[in-house]
The first five atom37 places (N, CA, C, CB, O) and aatype in JSON, in Angstrom:
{
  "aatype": [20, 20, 20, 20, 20, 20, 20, 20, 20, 20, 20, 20, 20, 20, 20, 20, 20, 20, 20, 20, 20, 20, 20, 20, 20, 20, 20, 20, 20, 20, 20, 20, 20, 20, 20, 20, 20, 20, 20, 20, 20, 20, 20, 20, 20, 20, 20, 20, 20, 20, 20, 20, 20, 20, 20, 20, 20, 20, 20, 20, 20, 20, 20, 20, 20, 20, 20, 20, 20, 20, 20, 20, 20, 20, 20, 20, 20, 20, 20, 20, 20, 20, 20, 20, 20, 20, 20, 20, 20, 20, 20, 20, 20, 20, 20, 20, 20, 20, 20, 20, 20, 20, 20, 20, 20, 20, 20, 20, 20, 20, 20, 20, 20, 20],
  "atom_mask": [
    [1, 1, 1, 1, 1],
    [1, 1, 1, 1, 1],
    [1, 1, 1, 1, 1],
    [1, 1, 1, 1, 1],
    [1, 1, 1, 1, 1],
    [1, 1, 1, 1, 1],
    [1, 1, 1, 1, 1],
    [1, 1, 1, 1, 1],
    [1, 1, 1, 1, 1],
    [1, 1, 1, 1, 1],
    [1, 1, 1, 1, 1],
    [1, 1, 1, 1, 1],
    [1, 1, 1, 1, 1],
    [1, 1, 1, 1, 1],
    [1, 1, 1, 1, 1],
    [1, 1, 1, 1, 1],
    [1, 1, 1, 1, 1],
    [1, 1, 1, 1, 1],
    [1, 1, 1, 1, 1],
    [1, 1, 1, 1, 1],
    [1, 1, 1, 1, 1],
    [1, 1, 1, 1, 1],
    [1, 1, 1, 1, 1],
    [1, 1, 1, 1, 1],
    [1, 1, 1, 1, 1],
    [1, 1, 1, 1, 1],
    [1, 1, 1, 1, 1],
    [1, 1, 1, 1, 1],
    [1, 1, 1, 1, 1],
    [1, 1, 1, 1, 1],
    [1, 1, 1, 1, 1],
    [1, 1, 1, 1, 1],
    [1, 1, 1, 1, 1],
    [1, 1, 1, 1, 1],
    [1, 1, 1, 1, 1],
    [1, 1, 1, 1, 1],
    [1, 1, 1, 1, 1],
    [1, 1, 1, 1, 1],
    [1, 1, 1, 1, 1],
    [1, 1, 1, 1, 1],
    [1, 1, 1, 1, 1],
    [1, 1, 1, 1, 1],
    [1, 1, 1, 1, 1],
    [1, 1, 1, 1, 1],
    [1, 1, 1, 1, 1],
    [1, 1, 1, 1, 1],
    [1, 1, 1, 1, 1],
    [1, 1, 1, 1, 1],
    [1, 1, 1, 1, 1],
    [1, 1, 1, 1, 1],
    [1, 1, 1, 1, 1],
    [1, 1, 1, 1, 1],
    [1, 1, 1, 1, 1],
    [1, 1, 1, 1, 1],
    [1, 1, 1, 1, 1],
    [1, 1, 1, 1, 1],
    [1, 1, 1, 1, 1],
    [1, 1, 1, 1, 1],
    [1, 1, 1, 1, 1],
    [1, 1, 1, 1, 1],
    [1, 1, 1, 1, 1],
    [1, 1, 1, 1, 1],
    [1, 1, 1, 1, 1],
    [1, 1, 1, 1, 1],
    [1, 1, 1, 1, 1],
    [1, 1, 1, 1, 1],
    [1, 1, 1, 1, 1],
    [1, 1, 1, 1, 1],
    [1, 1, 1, 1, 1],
    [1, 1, 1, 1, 1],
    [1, 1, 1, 1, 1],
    [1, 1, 1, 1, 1],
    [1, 1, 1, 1, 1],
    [1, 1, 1, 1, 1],
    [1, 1, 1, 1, 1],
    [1, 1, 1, 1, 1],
    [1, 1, 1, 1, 1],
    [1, 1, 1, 1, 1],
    [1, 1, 1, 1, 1],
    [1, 1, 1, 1, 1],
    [1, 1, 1, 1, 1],
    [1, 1, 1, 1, 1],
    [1, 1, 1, 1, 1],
    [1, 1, 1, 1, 1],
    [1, 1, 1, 1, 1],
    [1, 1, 1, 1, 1],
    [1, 1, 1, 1, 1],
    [1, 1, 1, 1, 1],
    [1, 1, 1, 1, 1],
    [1, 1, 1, 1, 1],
    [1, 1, 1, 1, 1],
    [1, 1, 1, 1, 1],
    [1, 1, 1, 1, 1],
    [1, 1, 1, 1, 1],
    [1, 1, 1, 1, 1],
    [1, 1, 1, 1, 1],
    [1, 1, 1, 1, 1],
    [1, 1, 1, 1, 1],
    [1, 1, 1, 1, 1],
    [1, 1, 1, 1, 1],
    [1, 1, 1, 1, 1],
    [1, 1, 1, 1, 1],
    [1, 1, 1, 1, 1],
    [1, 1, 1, 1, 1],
    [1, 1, 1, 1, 1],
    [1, 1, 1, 1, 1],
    [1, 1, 1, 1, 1],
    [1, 1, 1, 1, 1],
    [1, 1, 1, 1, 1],
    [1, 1, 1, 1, 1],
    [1, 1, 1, 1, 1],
    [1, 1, 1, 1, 1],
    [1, 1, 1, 1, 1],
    [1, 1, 1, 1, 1]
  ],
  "atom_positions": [
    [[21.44, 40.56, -23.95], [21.06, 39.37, -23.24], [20.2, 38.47, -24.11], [20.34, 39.72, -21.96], [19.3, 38.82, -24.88]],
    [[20.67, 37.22, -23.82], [19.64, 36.03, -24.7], [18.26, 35.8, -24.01], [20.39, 34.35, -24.75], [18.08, 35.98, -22.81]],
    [[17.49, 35.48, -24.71], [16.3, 34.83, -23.86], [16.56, 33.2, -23.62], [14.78, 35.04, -24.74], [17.23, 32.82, -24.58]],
    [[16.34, 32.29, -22.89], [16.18, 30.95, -23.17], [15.14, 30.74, -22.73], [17.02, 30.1, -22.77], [14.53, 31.22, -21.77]],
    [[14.83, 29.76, -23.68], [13.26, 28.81, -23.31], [13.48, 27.48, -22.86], [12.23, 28.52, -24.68], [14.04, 26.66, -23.58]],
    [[13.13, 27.26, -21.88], [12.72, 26.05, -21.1], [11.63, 25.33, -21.41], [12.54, 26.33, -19.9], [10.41, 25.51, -21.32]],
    [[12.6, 24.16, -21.93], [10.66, 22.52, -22.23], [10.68, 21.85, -20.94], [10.9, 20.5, -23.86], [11.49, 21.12, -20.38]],
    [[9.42, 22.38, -20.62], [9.17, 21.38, -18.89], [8.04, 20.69, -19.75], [8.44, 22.45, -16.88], [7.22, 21.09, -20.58]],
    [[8.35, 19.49, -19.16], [7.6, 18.31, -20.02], [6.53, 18.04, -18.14], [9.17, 16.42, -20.92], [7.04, 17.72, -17.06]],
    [[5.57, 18.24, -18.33], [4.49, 17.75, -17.14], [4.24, 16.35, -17.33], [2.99, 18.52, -17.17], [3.51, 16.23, -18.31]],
    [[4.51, 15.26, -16.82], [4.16, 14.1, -17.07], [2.63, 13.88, -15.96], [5.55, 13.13, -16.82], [2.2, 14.63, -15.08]],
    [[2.14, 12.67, -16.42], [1.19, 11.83, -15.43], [1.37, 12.19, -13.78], [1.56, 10.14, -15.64], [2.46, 12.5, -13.29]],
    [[0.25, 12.1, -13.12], [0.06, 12.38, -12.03], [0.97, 10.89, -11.24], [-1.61, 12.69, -11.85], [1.11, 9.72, -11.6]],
    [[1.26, 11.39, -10.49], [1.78, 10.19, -9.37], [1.23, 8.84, -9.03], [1.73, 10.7, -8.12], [0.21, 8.74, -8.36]],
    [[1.87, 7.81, -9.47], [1.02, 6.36, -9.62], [1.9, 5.77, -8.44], [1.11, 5.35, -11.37], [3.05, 5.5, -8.79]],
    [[1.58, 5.49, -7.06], [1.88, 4.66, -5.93], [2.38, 3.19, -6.33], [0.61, 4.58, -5.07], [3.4, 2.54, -6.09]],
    [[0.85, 2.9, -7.28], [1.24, 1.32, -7.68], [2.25, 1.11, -9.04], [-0.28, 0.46, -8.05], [2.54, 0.04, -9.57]],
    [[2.66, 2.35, -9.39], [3.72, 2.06, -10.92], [4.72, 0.7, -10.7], [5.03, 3.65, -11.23], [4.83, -0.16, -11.57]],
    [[5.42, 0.65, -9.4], [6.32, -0.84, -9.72], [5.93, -2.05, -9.14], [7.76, -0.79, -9.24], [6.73, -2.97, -9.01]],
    [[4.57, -2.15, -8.72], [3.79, -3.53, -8.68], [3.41, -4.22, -9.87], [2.58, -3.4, -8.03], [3.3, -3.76, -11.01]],
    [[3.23, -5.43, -9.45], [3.37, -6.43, -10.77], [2.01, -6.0, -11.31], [3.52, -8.32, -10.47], [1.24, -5.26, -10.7]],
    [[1.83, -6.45, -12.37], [0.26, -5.79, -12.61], [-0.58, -7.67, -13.58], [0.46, -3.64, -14.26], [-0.01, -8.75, -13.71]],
    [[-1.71, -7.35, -13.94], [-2.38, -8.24, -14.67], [-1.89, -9.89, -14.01], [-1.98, -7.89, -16.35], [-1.67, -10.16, -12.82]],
    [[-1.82, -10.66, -15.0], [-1.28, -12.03, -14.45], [-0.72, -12.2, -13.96], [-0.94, -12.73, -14.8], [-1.07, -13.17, -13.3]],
    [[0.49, -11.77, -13.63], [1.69, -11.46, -13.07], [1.45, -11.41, -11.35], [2.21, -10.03, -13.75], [2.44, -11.69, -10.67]],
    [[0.41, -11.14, -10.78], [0.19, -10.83, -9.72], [0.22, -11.59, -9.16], [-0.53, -10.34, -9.5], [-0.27, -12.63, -9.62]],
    [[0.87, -11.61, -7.65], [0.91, -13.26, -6.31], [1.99, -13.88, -7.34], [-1.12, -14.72, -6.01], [2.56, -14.88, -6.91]],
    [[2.37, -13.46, -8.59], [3.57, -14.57, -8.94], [5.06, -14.3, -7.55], [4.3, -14.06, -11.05], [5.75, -14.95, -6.77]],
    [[4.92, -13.38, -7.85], [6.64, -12.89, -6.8], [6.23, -13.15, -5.23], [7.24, -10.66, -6.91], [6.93, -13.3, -4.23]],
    [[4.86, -13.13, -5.43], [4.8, -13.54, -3.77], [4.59, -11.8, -3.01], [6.75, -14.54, -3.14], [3.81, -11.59, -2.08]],
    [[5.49, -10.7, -3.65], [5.52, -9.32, -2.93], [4.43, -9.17, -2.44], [5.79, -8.14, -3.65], [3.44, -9.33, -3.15]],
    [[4.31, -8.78, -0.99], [3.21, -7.4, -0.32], [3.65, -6.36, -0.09], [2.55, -7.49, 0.96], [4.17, -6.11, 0.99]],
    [[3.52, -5.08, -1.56], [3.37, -3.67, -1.03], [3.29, -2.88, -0.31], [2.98, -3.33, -1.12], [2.48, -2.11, -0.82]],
    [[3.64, -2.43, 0.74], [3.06, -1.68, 1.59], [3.15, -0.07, 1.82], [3.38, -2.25, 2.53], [3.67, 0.39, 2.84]],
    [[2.75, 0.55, 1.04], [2.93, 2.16, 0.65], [2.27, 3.35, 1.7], [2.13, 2.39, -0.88], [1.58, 3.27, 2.71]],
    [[2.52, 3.86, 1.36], [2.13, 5.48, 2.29], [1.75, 6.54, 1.55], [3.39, 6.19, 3.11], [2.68, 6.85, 0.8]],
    [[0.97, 7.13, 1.43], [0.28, 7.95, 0.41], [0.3, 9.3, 1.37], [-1.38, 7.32, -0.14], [0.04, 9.07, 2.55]],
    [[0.55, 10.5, 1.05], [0.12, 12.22, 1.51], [-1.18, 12.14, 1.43], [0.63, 13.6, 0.49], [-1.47, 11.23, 0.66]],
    [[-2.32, 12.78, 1.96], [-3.17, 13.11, 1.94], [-2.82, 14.67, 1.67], [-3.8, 12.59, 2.92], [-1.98, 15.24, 0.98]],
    [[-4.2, 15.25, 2.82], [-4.11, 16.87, 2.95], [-3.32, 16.92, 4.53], [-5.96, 17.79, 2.91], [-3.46, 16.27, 5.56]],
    [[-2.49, 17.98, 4.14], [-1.89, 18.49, 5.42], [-0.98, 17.48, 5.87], [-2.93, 18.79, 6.53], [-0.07, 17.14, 5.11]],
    [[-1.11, 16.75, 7.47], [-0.56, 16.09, 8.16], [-0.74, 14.51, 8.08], [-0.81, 16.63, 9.19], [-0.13, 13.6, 8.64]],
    [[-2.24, 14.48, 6.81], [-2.91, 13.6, 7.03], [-2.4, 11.97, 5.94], [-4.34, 14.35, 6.85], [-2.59, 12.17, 4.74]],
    [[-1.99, 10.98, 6.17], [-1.77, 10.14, 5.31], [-2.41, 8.68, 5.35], [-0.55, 10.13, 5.29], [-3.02, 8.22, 6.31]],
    [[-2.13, 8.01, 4.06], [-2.8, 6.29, 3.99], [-1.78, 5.57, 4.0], [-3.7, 5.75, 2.63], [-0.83, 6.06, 3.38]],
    [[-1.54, 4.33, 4.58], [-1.28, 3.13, 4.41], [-2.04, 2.34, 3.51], [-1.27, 2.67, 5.46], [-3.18, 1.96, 3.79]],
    [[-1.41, 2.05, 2.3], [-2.08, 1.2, 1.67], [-0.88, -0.56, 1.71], [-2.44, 2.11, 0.02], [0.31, -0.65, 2.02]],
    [[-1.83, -1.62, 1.28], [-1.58, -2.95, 1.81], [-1.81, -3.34, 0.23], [-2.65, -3.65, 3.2], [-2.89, -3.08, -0.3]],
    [[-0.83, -3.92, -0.46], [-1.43, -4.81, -1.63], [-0.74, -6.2, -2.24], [-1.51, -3.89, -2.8], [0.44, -6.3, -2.57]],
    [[-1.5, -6.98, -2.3], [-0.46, -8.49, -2.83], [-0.7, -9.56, -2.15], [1.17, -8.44, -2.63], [-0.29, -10.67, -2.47]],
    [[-1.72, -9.18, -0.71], [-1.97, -10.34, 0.23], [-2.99, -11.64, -0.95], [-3.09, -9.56, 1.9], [-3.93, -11.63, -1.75]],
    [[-1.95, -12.65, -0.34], [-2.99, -14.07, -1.11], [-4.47, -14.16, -0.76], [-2.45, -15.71, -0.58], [-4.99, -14.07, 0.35]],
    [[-5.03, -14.36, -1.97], [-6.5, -14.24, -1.77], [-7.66, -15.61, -0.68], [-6.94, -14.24, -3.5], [-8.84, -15.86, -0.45]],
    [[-5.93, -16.22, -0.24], [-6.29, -17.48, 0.66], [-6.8, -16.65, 2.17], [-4.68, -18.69, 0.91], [-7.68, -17.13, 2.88]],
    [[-6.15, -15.46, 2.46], [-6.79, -14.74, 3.57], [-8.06, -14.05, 3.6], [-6.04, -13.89, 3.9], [-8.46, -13.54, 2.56]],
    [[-8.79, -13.96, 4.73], [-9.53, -13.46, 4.63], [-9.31, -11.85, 5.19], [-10.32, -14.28, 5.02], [-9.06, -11.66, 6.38]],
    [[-9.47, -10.41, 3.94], [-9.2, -9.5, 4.38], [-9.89, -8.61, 5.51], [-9.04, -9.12, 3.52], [-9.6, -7.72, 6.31]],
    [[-10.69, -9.18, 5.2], [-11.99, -7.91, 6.39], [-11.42, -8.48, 7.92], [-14.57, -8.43, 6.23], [-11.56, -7.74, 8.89]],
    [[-10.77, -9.82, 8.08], [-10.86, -10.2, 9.32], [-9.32, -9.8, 9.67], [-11.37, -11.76, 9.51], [-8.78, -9.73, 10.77]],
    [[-8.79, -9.53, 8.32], [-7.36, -8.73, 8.85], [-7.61, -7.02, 9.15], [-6.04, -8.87, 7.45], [-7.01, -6.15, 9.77]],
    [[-7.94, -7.05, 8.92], [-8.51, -5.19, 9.03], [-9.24, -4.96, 10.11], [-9.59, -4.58, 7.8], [-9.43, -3.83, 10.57]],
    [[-9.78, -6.24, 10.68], [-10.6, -6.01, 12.17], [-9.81, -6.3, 13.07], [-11.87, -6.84, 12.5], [-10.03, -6.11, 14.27]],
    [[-8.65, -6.87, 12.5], [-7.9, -7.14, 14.12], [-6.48, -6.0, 14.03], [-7.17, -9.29, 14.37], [-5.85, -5.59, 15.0]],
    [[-6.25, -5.67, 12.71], [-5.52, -4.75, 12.99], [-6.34, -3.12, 12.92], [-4.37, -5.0, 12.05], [-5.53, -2.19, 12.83]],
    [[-7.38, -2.83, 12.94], [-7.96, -1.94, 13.69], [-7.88, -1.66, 15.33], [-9.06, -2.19, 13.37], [-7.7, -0.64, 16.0]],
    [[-8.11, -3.12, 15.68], [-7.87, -2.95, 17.07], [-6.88, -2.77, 17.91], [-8.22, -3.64, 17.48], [-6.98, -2.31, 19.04]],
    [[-5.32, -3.35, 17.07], [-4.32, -3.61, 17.8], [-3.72, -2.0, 17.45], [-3.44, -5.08, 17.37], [-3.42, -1.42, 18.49]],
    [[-3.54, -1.41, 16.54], [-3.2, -0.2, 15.2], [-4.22, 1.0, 15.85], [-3.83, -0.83, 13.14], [-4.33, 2.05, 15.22]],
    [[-4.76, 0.86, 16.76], [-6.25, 1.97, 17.15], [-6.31, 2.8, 15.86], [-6.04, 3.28, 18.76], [-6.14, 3.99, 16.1]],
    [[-6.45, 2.61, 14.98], [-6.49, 3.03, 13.4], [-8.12, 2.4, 12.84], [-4.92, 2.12, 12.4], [-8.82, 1.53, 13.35]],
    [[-8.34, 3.26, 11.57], [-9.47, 2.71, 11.02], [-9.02, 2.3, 9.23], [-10.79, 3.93, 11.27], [-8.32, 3.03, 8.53]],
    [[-9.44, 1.42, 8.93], [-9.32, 0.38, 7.97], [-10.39, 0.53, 6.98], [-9.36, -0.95, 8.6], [-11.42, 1.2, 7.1]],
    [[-9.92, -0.35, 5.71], [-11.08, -0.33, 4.61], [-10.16, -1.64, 3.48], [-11.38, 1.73, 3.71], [-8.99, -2.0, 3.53]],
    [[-11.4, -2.12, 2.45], [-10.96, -2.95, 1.68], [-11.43, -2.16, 0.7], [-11.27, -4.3, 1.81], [-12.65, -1.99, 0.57]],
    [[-10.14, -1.34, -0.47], [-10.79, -0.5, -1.87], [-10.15, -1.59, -3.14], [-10.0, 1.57, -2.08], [-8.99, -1.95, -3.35]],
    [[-11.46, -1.9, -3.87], [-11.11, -2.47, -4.85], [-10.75, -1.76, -6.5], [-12.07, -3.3, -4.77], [-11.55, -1.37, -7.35]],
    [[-9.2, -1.79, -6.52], [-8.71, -1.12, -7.44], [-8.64, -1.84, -8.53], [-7.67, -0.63, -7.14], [-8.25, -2.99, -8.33]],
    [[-8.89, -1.53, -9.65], [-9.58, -1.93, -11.29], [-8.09, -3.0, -11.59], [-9.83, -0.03, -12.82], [-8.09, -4.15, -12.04]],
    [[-7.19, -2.34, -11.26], [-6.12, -3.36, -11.97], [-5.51, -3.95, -11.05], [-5.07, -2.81, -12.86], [-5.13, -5.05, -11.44]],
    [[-5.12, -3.64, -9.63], [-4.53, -4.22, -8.6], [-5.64, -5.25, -7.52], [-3.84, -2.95, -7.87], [-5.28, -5.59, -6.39]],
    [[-6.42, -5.48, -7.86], [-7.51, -5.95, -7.27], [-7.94, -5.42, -6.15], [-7.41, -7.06, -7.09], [-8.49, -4.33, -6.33]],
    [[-7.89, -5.87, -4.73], [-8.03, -5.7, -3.34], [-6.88, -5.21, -3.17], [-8.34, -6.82, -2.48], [-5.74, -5.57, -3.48]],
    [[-7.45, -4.03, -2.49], [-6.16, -3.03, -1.62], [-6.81, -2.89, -0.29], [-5.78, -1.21, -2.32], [-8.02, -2.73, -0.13]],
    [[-5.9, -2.96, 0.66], [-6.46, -2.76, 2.03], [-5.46, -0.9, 2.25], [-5.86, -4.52, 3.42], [-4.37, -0.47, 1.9]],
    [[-6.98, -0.21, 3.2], [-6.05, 1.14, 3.61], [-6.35, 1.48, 4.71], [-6.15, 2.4, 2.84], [-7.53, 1.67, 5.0]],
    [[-5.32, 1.63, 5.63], [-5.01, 2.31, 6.8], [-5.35, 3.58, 6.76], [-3.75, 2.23, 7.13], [-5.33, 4.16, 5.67]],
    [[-5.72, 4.21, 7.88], [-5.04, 5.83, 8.1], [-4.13, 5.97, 9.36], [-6.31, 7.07, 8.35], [-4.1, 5.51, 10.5]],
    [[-3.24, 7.01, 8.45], [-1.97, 6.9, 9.39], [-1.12, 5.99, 8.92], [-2.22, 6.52, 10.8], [-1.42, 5.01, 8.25]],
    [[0.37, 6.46, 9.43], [1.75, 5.91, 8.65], [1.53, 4.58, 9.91], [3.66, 7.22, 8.66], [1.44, 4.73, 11.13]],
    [[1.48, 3.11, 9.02], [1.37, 2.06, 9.53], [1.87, 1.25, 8.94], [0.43, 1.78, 9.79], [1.36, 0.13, 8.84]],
    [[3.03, 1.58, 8.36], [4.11, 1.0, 7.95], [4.66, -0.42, 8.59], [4.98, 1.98, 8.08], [4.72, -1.62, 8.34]],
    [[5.09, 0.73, 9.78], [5.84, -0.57, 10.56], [4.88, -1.61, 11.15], [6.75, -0.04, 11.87], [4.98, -2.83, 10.98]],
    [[4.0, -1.01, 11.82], [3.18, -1.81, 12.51], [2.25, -3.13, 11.75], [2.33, -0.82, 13.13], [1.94, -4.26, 12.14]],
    [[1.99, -2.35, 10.44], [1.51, -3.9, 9.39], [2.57, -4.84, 9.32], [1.18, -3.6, 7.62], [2.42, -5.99, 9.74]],
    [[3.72, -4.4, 8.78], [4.6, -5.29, 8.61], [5.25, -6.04, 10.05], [5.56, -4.6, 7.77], [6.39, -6.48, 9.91]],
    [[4.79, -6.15, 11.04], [5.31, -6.49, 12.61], [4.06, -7.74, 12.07], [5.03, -5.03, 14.43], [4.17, -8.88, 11.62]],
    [[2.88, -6.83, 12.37], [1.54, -7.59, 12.06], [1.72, -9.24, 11.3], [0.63, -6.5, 10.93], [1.73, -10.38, 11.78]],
    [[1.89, -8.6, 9.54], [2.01, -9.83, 8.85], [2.94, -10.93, 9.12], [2.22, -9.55, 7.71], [2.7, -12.13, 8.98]],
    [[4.08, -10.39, 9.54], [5.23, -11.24, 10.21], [4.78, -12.34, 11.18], [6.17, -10.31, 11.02], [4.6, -13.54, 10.99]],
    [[4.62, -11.37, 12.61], [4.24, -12.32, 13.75], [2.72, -13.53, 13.27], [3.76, -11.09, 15.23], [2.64, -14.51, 14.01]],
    [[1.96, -13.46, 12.47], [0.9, -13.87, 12.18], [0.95, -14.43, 11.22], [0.13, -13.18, 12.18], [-0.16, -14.68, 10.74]],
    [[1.94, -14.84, 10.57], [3.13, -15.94, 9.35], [1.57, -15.62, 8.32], [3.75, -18.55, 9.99], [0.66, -16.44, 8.21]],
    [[1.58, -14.61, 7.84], [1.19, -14.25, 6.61], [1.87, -13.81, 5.68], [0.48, -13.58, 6.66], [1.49, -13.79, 4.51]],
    [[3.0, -13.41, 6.11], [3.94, -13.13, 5.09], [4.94, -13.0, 5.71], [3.75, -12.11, 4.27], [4.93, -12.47, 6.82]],
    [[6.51, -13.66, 4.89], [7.58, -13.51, 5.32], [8.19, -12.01, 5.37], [8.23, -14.36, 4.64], [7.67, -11.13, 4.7]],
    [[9.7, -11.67, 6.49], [10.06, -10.54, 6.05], [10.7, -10.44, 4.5], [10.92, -10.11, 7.04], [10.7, -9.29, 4.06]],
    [[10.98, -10.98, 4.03], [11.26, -11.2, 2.52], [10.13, -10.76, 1.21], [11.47, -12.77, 2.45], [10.34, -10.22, 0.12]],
    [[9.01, -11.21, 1.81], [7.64, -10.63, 1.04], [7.68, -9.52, 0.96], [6.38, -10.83, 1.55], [7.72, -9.05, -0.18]],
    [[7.67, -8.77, 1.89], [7.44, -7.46, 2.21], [8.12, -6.28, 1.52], [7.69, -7.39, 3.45], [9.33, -6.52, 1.47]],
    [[7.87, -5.3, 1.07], [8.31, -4.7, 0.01], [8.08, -3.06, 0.32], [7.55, -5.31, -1.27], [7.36, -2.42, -0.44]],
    [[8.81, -2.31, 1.64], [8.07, -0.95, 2.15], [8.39, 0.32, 1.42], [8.45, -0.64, 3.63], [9.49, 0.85, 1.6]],
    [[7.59, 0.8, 0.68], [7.61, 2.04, 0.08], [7.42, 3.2, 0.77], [6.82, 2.05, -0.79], [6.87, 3.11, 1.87]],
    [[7.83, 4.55, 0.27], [7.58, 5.54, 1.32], [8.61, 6.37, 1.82], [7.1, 4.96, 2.35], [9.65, 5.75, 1.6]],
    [[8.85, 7.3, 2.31], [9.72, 8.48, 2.79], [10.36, 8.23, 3.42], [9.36, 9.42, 3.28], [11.13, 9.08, 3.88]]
  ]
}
């Protein structure tokens, strides 16, 4: 019998934001991200990224706290700037959100995720 050896090449840990525009480039396409991240267990994030900096985010995060019975945050990421995060898969419900509230077209919208 032969032996064979196997090259498992381990790459980089899992990057959510790998096909967002990055640096200058950003608000050019107009896209809002809207991703879903695993946590532990059962537990996951909604993350929000690309909204024009013409909105004001905290006052989007307070009203979709309330409507979403979800809790919210604004994390400022080094290269993507302002990220807004949900807990809980709030996928659909942001994107209903930005729609009805002509913040962003369904065309903007860009849903990542399982």
């Amino acid at each position: 019998m032969s032996s064979q050896v196997v090259d498992v090449n381990i790459t980089a840990p899992f990057d959510p934001f790998a096909d967002a525009v990055t640096g200058d480039e950003r608000g050019s396409e107009g896209l809002i991200h809207i991703r879903i991240q695993q946590r532990n267990g059962r537990k996951t994030l909604t993350t929000v990224q690309g909204i024009a900096s013409q909105y004001d985010l905290k006052k989007i995060i307070r009203a979709c706290k309330k409507s979403f019975a979800c809790n919210g945050t604004v994390v400022e990421h080094p290269e993507y700037g302002e990220v807004i995060q949900f807990q809980g898969d709030q996928r659909n419900n942001i994107c209903e959100f930005l729609t009805t509230n002509a913040i962003a077209k369904p065309a903007q919208l860009k849903v990542h995720g399982f």
